[in-house]
Amino acid sequence: MSQQENIAVQTAFGEAVTTGNLDALSDLVAPGSVDHDPAPGQGPGPEGYQRMFRELRIAFPDLRVEVEHLVATDDELAFAYTIKGTHRGDLLGHAPTGKAVTYRGMQISRFENGKLVERWGSSDELGMMRQLGLA
């Protein structure tokens, strides 16, 4: 795959998360895809991402992921991003606070045949929890 094709897949992934069209992840993530840094309870493949982002979008219905910097090779992308949203739904057993959050993260994604097959990444989840007054 070319760098541009991988960027297009990653862009479509981000749009699916932002719009809440999580069914689209089935076309973008390989069935055996591995997340080396999964969220609690996140399983493999597109279903794991769908479940994780569904829960995150319940907690933050206005969730936005903004890519700040992107570097690409023929089979990998690395990018820094900012996540923004307002806590309006249950989050890991915590009732909504109504508070807005902004936190950063970084990710490396590897692609094969037009689909995400591996992910490594980290988001400042502790910073998010502190902004919500939950840590």
Coordinates of N, CA and C in Angstrom, one line a residue:
M1 N 0.8 -1.2 0.0 CA 0.0 0.0 0.0 C 0.9 1.2 0.0
S2 N 0.4 2.3 -0.6 CA 1.1 3.5 -0.6 C 0.8 4.3 0.7
Q3 N 1.7 5.3 0.9 CA 1.5 6.2 2.1 C 0.1 6.9 2.0
Q4 N -0.3 7.3 0.8 CA -1.6 8.0 0.6 C -2.7 7.1 0.9
E5 N -2.6 5.8 0.5 CA -3.7 4.9 0.8 C -3.9 4.6 2.3
N6 N -2.7 4.5 3.0 CA -2.8 4.3 4.4 C -3.4 5.5 5.1
I7 N -3.0 6.7 4.7 CA -3.5 7.9 5.2 C -5.0 8.0 5.0
A8 N -5.5 7.6 3.8 CA -6.9 7.6 3.6 C -7.7 6.6 4.5
V9 N -7.1 5.4 4.8 CA -7.7 4.5 5.7 C -7.8 5.1 7.1
Q10 N -6.7 5.7 7.5 CA -6.6 6.2 8.9 C -7.6 7.4 9.0
T11 N -7.7 8.2 7.9 CA -8.6 9.4 7.9 C -10.1 8.9 8.0
A12 N -10.4 7.8 7.3 CA -11.7 7.2 7.3 C -12.0 6.7 8.7
F13 N -11.0 6.1 9.4 CA -11.2 5.6 10.7 C -11.5 6.7 11.7
G14 N -10.8 7.8 11.6 CA -11.0 9.0 12.4 C -12.4 9.6 12.1
E15 N -12.8 9.6 10.9 CA -14.2 10.1 10.6 C -15.3 9.2 11.1
A16 N -15.1 7.9 11.1 CA -16.0 7.0 11.7 C -16.2 7.2 13.2
V17 N -15.1 7.5 13.9 CA -15.1 7.7 15.3 C -15.8 9.1 15.6
T18 N -15.4 10.1 14.9 CA -16.0 11.4 15.1 C -17.5 11.5 14.8
T19 N -17.9 10.8 13.7 CA -19.3 10.8 13.4 C -20.2 9.8 14.1
G20 N -19.5 8.8 14.7 CA -20.3 7.8 15.4 C -20.7 6.6 14.4
N21 N -20.2 6.7 13.2 CA -20.5 5.6 12.2 C -19.5 4.4 12.4
L22 N -19.6 3.8 13.6 CA -18.6 2.8 14.0 C -18.7 1.5 13.2
D23 N -19.8 1.3 12.5 CA -19.9 0.1 11.6 C -18.9 0.2 10.5
A24 N -18.5 1.4 10.1 CA -17.5 1.6 9.0 C -16.2 1.0 9.4
L25 N -15.9 0.8 10.7 CA -14.6 0.2 11.1 C -14.5 -1.2 10.6
S26 N -15.6 -1.9 10.4 CA -15.5 -3.3 9.8 C -14.8 -3.3 8.5
D27 N -14.9 -2.2 7.7 CA -14.2 -2.2 6.4 C -12.8 -1.7 6.5
L28 N -12.4 -1.2 7.7 CA -11.1 -0.5 7.8 C -10.1 -1.3 8.7
V29 N -10.6 -2.2 9.5 CA -9.8 -2.9 10.5 C -9.8 -4.4 10.1
A30 N -8.7 -5.0 10.0 CA -8.6 -6.5 9.7 C -9.2 -7.3 10.9
P31 N -9.8 -8.4 10.6 CA -10.5 -9.2 11.6 C -9.6 -9.6 12.8
G32 N -8.3 -9.9 12.5 CA -7.4 -10.3 13.5 C -6.5 -9.2 14.0
S33 N -6.9 -8.0 13.8 CA -6.1 -6.8 14.2 C -5.8 -6.8 15.6
V34 N -4.5 -6.5 16.0 CA -4.1 -6.5 17.4 C -3.8 -5.0 17.8
D35 N -4.4 -4.7 19.0 CA -4.1 -3.4 19.6 C -3.2 -3.7 20.8
H36 N -1.9 -3.3 20.7 CA -0.9 -3.6 21.7 C -1.1 -2.8 23.0
D37 N -2.0 -1.8 22.9 CA -2.3 -1.0 24.1 C -3.8 -0.8 24.2
P38 N -4.5 -1.9 24.4 CA -6.0 -1.9 24.4 C -6.6 -1.2 25.6
A39 N -7.8 -0.6 25.4 CA -8.6 -0.1 26.5 C -9.1 -1.2 27.4
P40 N -9.4 -1.0 28.6 CA -9.9 -2.1 29.5 C -11.1 -2.8 28.8
G41 N -11.0 -4.1 28.7 CA -12.1 -4.9 28.1 C -12.2 -4.9 26.6
Q42 N -11.2 -4.2 25.9 CA -11.2 -4.1 24.5 C -10.7 -5.4 23.9
G43 N -11.5 -6.0 23.0 CA -11.1 -7.3 22.3 C -10.4 -6.9 21.0
P44 N -10.1 -8.0 20.2 CA -9.4 -7.8 19.0 C -10.3 -7.4 17.8
G45 N -9.7 -7.0 16.7 CA -10.4 -6.8 15.5 C -11.3 -5.6 15.5
P46 N -12.1 -5.4 14.5 CA -13.0 -4.3 14.4 C -14.0 -4.2 15.5
E47 N -14.5 -5.4 16.0 CA -15.5 -5.4 17.1 C -14.9 -4.8 18.4
G48 N -13.6 -5.0 18.6 CA -13.0 -4.4 19.8 C -12.9 -2.9 19.7
Y49 N -12.6 -2.4 18.6 CA -12.6 -0.9 18.4 C -14.0 -0.3 18.4
Q50 N -14.9 -1.0 17.8 CA -16.3 -0.6 17.9 C -16.8 -0.5 19.3
R51 N -16.6 -1.5 20.1 CA -17.1 -1.5 21.5 C -16.4 -0.3 22.3
M52 N -15.1 -0.2 22.1 CA -14.3 0.8 22.9 C -14.8 2.2 22.5
F53 N -14.9 2.5 21.2 CA -15.3 3.8 20.8 C -16.8 4.1 21.1
R54 N -17.6 3.0 21.0 CA -19.0 3.2 21.4 C -19.2 3.7 22.8
E55 N -18.4 3.0 23.7 CA -18.4 3.4 25.1 C -17.9 4.8 25.3
L56 N -16.8 5.2 24.6 CA -16.2 6.5 24.7 C -17.2 7.6 24.2
R57 N -17.9 7.2 23.1 CA -18.9 8.2 22.6 C -20.1 8.3 23.4
I58 N -20.5 7.3 24.2 CA -21.6 7.4 25.2 C -21.1 8.4 26.3
A59 N -19.9 8.3 26.7 CA -19.4 9.2 27.7 C -19.2 10.6 27.2
F60 N -18.8 10.7 26.0 CA -18.5 12.0 25.3 C -19.2 12.1 24.0
P61 N -20.5 12.4 23.9 CA -21.2 12.4 22.7 C -20.7 13.3 21.6
D62 N -20.0 14.4 22.0 CA -19.4 15.4 21.1 C -17.9 15.1 20.9
L63 N -17.5 13.8 21.0 CA -16.1 13.4 20.9 C -15.5 13.9 19.6
R64 N -14.3 14.5 19.6 CA -13.6 14.9 18.4 C -12.1 14.4 18.6
V65 N -11.6 13.9 17.5 CA -10.2 13.5 17.5 C -9.5 14.4 16.4
E66 N -8.6 15.2 16.8 CA -7.9 16.1 15.8 C -6.4 15.6 15.7
V67 N -6.0 15.3 14.5 CA -4.7 14.9 14.2 C -3.8 16.1 14.1
E68 N -2.8 16.2 14.9 CA -1.9 17.4 15.0 C -0.6 17.2 14.1
H69 N -0.1 16.0 14.0 CA 1.1 15.7 13.3 C 1.1 14.3 12.8
L70 N 1.5 14.1 11.5 CA 1.4 12.7 10.9 C 2.7 12.5 10.2
V71 N 3.3 11.3 10.3 CA 4.4 10.8 9.6 C 4.0 9.4 9.0
A72 N 4.3 9.2 7.7 CA 3.9 8.0 7.1 C 5.1 7.3 6.4
T73 N 5.0 5.9 6.4 CA 5.9 5.1 5.6 C 4.9 4.3 4.7
D74 N 5.5 3.3 3.9 CA 4.6 2.5 3.0 C 3.6 1.6 3.8
D75 N 3.9 1.3 5.0 CA 3.0 0.4 5.7 C 2.6 0.9 7.2
E76 N 3.2 2.0 7.6 CA 2.9 2.5 8.9 C 2.6 4.0 8.9
L77 N 1.8 4.4 9.9 CA 1.6 5.8 10.2 C 1.9 6.1 11.6
A78 N 2.5 7.2 11.9 CA 2.6 7.6 13.3 C 2.0 9.0 13.4
F79 N 1.2 9.2 14.4 CA 0.6 10.6 14.5 C 0.3 10.9 16.0
A80 N 0.3 12.2 16.2 CA 0.0 12.8 17.5 C -1.4 13.4 17.3
Y81 N -2.2 13.3 18.3 CA -3.6 13.8 18.2 C -4.1 14.5 19.5
T82 N -5.1 15.2 19.4 CA -5.8 15.8 20.6 C -7.3 15.3 20.6
I83 N -7.7 14.8 21.7 CA -9.1 14.4 21.9 C -9.8 15.5 22.7
K84 N -11.0 15.8 22.3 CA -11.9 16.8 23.0 C -13.3 16.3 23.1
G85 N -13.9 16.6 24.2 CA -15.3 16.2 24.4 C -15.8 16.7 25.7
T86 N -17.1 16.5 25.9 CA -17.8 16.9 27.1 C -18.4 15.7 27.7
H87 N -18.1 15.5 29.0 CA -18.5 14.3 29.7 C -20.0 14.4 30.0
R88 N -20.8 13.7 29.2 CA -22.3 13.7 29.3 C -22.9 12.4 29.5
G89 N -22.1 11.3 29.6 CA -22.6 10.0 29.8 C -21.7 9.2 30.7
D90 N -22.1 8.0 31.1 CA -21.3 7.1 32.0 C -19.9 6.9 31.5
L91 N -18.9 6.9 32.4 CA -17.6 6.7 32.0 C -16.9 5.8 33.0
L92 N -16.7 4.5 32.7 CA -16.1 3.6 33.7 C -16.8 3.6 35.0
G93 N -18.1 3.7 35.0 CA -18.9 3.7 36.3 C -19.1 5.0 36.9
H94 N -18.5 6.1 36.3 CA -18.7 7.4 36.8 C -19.8 8.2 36.1
A95 N -20.7 8.8 36.9 CA -21.8 9.6 36.4 C -21.2 10.8 35.6
P96 N -22.0 11.3 34.7 CA -21.5 12.5 33.9 C -21.2 13.7 34.8
T97 N -20.2 14.4 34.5 CA -19.8 15.6 35.2 C -20.2 16.9 34.5
G98 N -20.4 16.8 33.2 CA -20.7 18.0 32.4 C -19.5 18.7 32.0
K99 N -18.3 18.3 32.4 CA -17.0 19.0 32.2 C -16.5 18.7 30.8
A100 N -15.8 19.7 30.2 CA -15.1 19.5 28.9 C -13.7 19.0 29.2
V101 N -13.2 18.2 28.3 CA -11.8 17.7 28.5 C -11.1 17.9 27.1
T102 N -9.8 18.1 27.2 CA -8.9 18.1 26.1 C -7.6 17.4 26.6
Y103 N -7.3 16.3 25.8 CA -6.1 15.6 26.2 C -5.4 15.0 24.9
R104 N -4.2 14.7 25.1 CA -3.4 14.3 23.9 C -3.0 12.9 23.9
G105 N -2.6 12.4 22.7 CA -2.1 11.0 22.6 C -1.2 10.9 21.4
M106 N -0.6 9.7 21.2 CA 0.2 9.4 20.1 C -0.1 7.9 19.7
Q107 N 0.0 7.6 18.4 CA -0.3 6.3 17.9 C 0.6 5.9 16.7
I108 N 0.9 4.6 16.6 CA 1.5 4.1 15.5 C 0.5 3.0 14.9
S109 N 0.2 3.1 13.7 CA -0.7 2.1 13.0 C 0.0 1.4 11.9
R110 N -0.1 0.1 11.8 CA 0.4 -0.7 10.7 C -0.7 -1.3 9.9
F111 N -0.5 -1.2 8.5 CA -1.6 -1.6 7.6 C -1.1 -2.7 6.7
E112 N -2.0 -3.5 6.3 CA -1.8 -4.5 5.2 C -3.1 -4.6 4.4
N113 N -2.9 -4.6 3.1 CA -4.1 -4.8 2.2 C -5.2 -3.8 2.5
G114 N -4.9 -2.6 2.8 CA -5.9 -1.5 3.0 C -6.6 -1.6 4.4
K115 N -6.1 -2.4 5.3 CA -6.7 -2.5 6.6 C -5.7 -2.3 7.8
L116 N -6.2 -1.8 8.9 CA -5.4 -1.7 10.1 C -5.1 -3.1 10.7
V117 N -3.9 -3.5 10.9 CA -3.6 -4.8 11.4 C -2.9 -4.7 12.8
E118 N -2.3 -3.6 13.1 CA -1.6 -3.5 14.4 C -1.7 -2.0 14.8
R119 N -1.8 -1.8 16.2 CA -1.8 -0.5 16.7 C -1.0 -0.4 18.0
W120 N -0.2 0.6 18.1 CA 0.5 0.9 19.4 C 0.1 2.3 19.7
G121 N -0.1 2.6 21.0 CA -0.5 4.0 21.3 C -0.7 4.3 22.7
S122 N -0.8 5.6 23.0 CA -1.0 6.0 24.4 C -1.8 7.3 24.4
S123 N -2.8 7.4 25.2 CA -3.5 8.7 25.4 C -3.3 9.1 26.9
D124 N -3.4 10.4 27.1 CA -3.3 10.9 28.5 C -4.6 10.7 29.3
E125 N -4.9 9.4 29.5 CA -6.2 9.1 30.2 C -6.2 9.6 31.6
L126 N -5.1 9.6 32.3 CA -5.0 10.1 33.7 C -5.3 11.6 33.7
G127 N -4.7 12.3 32.7 CA -5.0 13.8 32.5 C -6.5 14.0 32.3
M128 N -7.1 13.2 31.5 CA -8.6 13.3 31.2 C -9.3 13.1 32.5
M129 N -9.0 12.1 33.3 CA -9.7 11.8 34.6 C -9.5 12.9 35.6
R130 N -8.3 13.5 35.6 CA -8.1 14.7 36.5 C -8.9 15.9 36.1
Q131 N -9.0 16.1 34.7 CA -9.9 17.2 34.3 C -11.3 17.0 34.7
L132 N -11.7 15.8 34.8 CA -13.1 15.5 35.2 C -13.3 15.5 36.7
G133 N -12.2 15.6 37.4 CA -12.3 15.5 38.9 C -12.4 14.1 39.4
L134 N -12.0 13.1 38.6 CA -12.3 11.7 38.9 C -11.0 11.0 39.3
A135 N -9.9 11.7 39.4 CA -8.6 11.1 39.8 C -7.9 12.0 40.7

